[in-house]
mmCIF file of C-alpha atoms in Angstrom:
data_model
loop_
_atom_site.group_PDB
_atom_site.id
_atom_site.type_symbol
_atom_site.label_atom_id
_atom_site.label_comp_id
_atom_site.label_asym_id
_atom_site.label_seq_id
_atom_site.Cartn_x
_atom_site.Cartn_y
_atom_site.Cartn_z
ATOM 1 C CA UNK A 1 -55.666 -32.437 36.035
ATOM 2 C CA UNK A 2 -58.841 -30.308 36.172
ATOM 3 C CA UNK A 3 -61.241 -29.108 33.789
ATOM 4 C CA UNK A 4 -64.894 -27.368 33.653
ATOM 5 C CA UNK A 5 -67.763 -28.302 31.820
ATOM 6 C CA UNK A 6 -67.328 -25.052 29.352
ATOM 7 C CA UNK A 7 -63.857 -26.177 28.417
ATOM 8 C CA UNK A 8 -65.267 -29.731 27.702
ATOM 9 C CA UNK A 9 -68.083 -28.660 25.198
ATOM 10 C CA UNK A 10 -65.675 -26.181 23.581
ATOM 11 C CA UNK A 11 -64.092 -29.323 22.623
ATOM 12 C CA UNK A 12 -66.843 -31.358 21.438
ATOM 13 C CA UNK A 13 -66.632 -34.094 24.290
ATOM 14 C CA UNK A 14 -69.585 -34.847 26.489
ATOM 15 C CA UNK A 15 -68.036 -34.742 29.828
ATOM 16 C CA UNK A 16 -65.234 -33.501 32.271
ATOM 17 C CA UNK A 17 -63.857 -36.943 32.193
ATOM 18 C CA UNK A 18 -63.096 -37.134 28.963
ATOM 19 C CA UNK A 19 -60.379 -34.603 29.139
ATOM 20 C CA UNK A 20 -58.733 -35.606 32.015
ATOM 21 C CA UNK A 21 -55.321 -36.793 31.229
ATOM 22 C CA UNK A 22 -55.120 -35.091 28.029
ATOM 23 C CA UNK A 23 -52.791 -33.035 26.300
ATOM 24 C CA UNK A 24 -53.819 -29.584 24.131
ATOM 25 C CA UNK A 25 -52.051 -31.515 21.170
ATOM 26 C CA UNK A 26 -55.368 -33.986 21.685
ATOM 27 C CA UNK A 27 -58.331 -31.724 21.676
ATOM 28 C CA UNK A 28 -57.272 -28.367 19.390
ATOM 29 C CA UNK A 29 -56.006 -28.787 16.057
ATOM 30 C CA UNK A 30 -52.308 -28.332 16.416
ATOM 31 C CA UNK A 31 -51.543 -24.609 15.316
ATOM 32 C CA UNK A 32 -53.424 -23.366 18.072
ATOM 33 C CA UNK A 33 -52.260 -25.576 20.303
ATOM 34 C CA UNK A 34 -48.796 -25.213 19.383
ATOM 35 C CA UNK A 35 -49.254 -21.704 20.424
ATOM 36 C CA UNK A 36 -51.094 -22.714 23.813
ATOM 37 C CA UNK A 37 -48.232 -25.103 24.847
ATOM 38 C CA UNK A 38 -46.102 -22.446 23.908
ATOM 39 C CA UNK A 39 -47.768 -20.214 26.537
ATOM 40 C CA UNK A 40 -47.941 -22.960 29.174
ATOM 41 C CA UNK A 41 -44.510 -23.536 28.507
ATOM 42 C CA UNK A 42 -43.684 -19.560 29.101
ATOM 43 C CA UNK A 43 -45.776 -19.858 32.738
ATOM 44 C CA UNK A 44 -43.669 -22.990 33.533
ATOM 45 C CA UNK A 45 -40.261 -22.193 32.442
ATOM 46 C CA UNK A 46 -40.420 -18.391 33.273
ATOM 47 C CA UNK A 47 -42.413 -18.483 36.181
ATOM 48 C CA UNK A 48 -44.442 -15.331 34.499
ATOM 49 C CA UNK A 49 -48.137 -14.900 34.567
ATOM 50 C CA UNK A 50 -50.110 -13.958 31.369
ATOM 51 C CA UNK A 51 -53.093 -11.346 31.550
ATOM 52 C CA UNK A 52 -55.652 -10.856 29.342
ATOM 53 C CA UNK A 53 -53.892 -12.169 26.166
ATOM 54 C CA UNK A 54 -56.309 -11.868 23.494
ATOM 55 C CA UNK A 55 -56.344 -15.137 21.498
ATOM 56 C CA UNK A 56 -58.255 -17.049 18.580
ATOM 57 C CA UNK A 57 -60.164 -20.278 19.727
ATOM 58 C CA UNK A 58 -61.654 -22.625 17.187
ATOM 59 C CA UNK A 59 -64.693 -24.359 18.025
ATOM 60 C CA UNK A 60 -65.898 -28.338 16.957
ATOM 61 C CA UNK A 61 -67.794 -26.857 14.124
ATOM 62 C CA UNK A 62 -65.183 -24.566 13.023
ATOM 63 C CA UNK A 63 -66.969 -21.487 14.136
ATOM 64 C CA UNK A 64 -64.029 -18.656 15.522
ATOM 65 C CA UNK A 65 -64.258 -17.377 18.629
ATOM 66 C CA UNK A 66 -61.981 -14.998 20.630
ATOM 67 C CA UNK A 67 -61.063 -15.076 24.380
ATOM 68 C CA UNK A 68 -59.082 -13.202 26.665
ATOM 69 C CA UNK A 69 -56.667 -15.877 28.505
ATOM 70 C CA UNK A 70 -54.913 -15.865 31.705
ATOM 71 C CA UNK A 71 -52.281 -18.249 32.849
ATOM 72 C CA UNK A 72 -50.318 -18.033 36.257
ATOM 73 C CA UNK A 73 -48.128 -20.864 37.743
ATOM 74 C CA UNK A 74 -48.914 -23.032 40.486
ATOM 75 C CA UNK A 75 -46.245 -23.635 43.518
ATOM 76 C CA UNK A 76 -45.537 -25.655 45.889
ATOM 77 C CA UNK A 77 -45.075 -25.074 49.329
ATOM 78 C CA UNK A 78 -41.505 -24.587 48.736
ATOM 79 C CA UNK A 79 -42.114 -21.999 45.947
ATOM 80 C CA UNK A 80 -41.223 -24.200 43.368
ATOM 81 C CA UNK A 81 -43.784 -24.237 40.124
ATOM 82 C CA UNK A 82 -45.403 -28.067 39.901
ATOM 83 C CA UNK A 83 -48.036 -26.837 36.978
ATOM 84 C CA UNK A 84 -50.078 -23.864 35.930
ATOM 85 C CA UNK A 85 -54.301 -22.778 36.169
ATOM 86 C CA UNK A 86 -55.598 -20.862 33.338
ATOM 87 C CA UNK A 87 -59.066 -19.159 32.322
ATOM 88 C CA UNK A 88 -60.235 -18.373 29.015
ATOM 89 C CA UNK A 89 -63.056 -15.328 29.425
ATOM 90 C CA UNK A 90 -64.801 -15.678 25.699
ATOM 91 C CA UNK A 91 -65.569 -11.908 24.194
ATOM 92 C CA UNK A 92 -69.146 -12.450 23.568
ATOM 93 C CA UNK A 93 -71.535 -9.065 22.382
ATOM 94 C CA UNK A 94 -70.739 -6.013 24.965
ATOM 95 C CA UNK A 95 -73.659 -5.628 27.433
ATOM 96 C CA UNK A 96 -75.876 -2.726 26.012
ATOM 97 C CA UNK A 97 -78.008 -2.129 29.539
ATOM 98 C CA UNK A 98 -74.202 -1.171 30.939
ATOM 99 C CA UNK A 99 -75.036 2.373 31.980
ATOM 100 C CA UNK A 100 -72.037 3.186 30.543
ATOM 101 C CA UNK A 101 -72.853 2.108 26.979
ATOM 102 C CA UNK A 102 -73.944 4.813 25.227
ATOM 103 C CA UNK A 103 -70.474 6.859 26.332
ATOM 104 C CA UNK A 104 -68.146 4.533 24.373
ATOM 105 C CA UNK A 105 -70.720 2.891 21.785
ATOM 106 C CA UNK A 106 -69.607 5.100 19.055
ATOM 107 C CA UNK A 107 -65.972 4.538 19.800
ATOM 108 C CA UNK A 108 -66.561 1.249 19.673
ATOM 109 C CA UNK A 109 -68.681 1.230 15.907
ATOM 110 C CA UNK A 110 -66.187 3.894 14.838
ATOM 111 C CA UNK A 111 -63.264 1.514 15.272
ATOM 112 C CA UNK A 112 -65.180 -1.517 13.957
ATOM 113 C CA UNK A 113 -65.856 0.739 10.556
ATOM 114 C CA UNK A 114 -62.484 2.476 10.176
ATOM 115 C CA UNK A 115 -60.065 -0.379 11.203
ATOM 116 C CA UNK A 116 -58.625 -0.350 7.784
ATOM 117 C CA UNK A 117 -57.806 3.065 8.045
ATOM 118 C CA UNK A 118 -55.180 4.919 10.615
ATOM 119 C CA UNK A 119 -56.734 5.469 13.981
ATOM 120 C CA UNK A 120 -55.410 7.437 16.689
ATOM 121 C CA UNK A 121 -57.540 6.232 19.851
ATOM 122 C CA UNK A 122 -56.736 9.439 21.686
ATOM 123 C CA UNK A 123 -58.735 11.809 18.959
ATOM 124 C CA UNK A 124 -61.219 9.299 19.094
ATOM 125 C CA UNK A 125 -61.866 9.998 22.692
ATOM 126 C CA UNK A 126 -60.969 13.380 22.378
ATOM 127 C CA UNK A 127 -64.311 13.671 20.153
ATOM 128 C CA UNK A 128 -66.492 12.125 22.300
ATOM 129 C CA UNK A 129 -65.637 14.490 25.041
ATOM 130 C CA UNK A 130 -63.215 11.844 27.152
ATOM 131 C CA UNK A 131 -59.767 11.177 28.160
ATOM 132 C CA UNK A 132 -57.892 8.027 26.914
ATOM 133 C CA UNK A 133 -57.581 7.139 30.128
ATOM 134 C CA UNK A 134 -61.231 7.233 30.922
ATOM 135 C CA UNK A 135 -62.380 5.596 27.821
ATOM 136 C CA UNK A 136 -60.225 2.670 28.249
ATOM 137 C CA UNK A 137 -61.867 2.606 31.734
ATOM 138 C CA UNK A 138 -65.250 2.591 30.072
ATOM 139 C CA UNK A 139 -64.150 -0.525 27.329
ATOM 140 C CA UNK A 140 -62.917 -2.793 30.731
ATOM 141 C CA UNK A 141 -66.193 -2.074 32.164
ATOM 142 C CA UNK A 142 -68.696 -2.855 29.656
ATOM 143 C CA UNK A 143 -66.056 -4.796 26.794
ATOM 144 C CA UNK A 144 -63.428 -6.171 29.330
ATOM 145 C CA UNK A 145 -61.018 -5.724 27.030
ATOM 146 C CA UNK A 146 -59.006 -2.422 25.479
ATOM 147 C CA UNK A 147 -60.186 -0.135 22.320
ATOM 148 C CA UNK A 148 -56.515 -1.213 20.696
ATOM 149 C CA UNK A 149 -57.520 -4.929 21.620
ATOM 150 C CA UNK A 150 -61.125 -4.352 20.119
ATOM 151 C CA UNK A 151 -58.934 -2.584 16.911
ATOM 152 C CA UNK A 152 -56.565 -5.800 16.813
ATOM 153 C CA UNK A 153 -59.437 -8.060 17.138
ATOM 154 C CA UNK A 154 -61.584 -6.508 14.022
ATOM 155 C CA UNK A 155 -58.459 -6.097 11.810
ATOM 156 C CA UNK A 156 -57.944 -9.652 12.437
ATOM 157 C CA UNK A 157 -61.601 -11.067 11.572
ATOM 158 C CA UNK A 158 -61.090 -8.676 8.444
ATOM 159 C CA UNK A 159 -58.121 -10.521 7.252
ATOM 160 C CA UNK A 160 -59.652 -13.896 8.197
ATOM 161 C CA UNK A 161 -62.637 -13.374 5.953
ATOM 162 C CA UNK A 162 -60.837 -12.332 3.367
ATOM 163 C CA UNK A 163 -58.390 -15.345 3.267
ATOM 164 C CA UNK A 164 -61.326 -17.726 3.485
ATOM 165 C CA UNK A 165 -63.291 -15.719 0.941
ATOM 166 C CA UNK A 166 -60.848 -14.679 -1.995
ATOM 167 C CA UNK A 167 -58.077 -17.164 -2.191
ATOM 168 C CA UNK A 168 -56.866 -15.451 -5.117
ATOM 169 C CA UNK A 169 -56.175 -12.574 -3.073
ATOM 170 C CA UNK A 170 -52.147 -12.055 -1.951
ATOM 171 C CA UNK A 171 -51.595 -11.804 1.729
ATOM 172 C CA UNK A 172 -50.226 -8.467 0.913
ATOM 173 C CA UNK A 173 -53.137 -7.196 -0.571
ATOM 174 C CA UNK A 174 -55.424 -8.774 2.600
ATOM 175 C CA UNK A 175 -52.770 -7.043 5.141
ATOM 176 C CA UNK A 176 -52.657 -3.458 3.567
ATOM 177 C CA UNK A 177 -57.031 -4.042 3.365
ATOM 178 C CA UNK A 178 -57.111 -4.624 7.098
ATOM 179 C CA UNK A 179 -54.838 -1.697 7.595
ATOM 180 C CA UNK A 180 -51.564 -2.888 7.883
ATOM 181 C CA UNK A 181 -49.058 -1.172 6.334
ATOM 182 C CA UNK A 182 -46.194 -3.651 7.183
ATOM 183 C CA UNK A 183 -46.694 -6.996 5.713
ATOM 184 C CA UNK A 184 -44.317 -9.045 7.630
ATOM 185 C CA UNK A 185 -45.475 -7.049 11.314
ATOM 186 C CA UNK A 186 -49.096 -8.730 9.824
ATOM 187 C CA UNK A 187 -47.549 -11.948 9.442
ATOM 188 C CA UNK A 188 -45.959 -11.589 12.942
ATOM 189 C CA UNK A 189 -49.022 -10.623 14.543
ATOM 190 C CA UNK A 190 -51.814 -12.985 12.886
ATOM 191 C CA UNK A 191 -49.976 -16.010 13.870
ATOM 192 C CA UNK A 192 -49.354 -14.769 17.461
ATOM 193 C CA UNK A 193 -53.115 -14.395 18.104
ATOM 194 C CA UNK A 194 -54.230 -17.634 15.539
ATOM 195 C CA UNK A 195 -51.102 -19.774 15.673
ATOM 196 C CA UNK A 196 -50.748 -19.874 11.862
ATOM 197 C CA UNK A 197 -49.270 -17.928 9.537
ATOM 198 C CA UNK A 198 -51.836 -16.330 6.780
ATOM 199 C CA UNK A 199 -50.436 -18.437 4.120
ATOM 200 C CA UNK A 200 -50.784 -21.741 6.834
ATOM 201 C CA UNK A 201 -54.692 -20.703 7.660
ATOM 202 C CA UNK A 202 -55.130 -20.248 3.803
ATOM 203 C CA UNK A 203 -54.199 -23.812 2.947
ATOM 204 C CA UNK A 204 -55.943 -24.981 5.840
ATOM 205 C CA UNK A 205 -59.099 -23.230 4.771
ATOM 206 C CA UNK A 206 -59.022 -24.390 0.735
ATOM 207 C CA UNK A 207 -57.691 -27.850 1.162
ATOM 208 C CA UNK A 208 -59.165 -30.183 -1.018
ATOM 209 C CA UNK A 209 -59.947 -34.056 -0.231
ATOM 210 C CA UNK A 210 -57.664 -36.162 -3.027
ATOM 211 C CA UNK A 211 -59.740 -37.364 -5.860
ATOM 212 C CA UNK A 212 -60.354 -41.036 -6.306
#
């Protein structure tokens, strides 16, 4: 029904008009947006609202991006739901001028270069002299997202590089790499946040065009 100019270049079309009257099924490739009208479908039917769900997006040229999406129904004067608005915020770099910065900026590097090991966010802040609480405060700020969603978000990107890199390589092997120690809570949670299973996004990625 409506759309903004960011949403229409994210799918490779030239203008607002040329998603109007469209369907996710038309403009994603279908894992992901099995998984959107899954979440649409959760707003609708349940009448819930979804905040902050971090989430893979795949661009036109294939480049992956991630967002934090919300989703809340829309009602009518009766209170009954008639549709749904949601926002996508994309996770770009964190703002380093954030006066802030420098207090959680080695939390932040010290996740992104232990992810594949145990990490108990509450020693983390511990060591830097802060309170759970008051770190997380910090990551909203200057992140706008959590330290477990930055943890969930650079285990993932490990295990996608690795499945596009070493096909070879057994989704076991890339889960317990990316610090998983249960392969089928892996499974689970790639394909909540990608909408494909590993296996699915491997075949996707190594396809090969038919010979003549």
């Amino acid at each position: 029904m409506a759309v903004n100019h960011t949403l229409a270049r994210r799918c490779g079309l030239r203008s607002k008009q040329e998603l109007l009257g469209k369907t996710v099924l038309d403009v994603h490739p279908r894992p992901l947006a099995q998984a959107y009208m899954d979440q649409d479908r959760q707003v609708i039917e349940a009448g819930c609202t979804i905040r902050k769900h971090l989430e893979l997006h795949l661009y036109p040229n294939r480049r992956r991006g991630w967002c934090l999406t919300h989703k809340t129904p829309l009602r009518d004067e009766s209170g009954a739901i008639i549709g749904l608005v949601g926002t996508s915020h994309d996770l770009g770099l964190a703002d380093e001028v954030h006066p802030v910065y420098r207090q959680i900026a080695n939390i932040a590097q010290r996740i992104r270069d232990n992810h594949r090991q145990p990490l108990s966010l509450n020693e983390l802040a511990k060591e830097e002299g802060l309170s759970l609480a008051r770190v997380e405060r910090l990551f909203q700020r200057v992140f706008h997202y959590t330290p477990r969603q930055l943890l969930l978000q650079t285990r993932l990107n490990g295990a996608l590089s690795l499945i596009e890199t070493d096909p070879e390589r057994s989704i076991a092997d890339i889960a317990i790499e990316c610090g998983y120690t249960d392969h089928s809570a892996f499974s689970r949670q790639f394909k909540a946040f990608t909408g494909q299973t590993p296996m699915q996004y491997r075949l996707q990625c190594h396809k090969t065009e038919p010979k003549a």
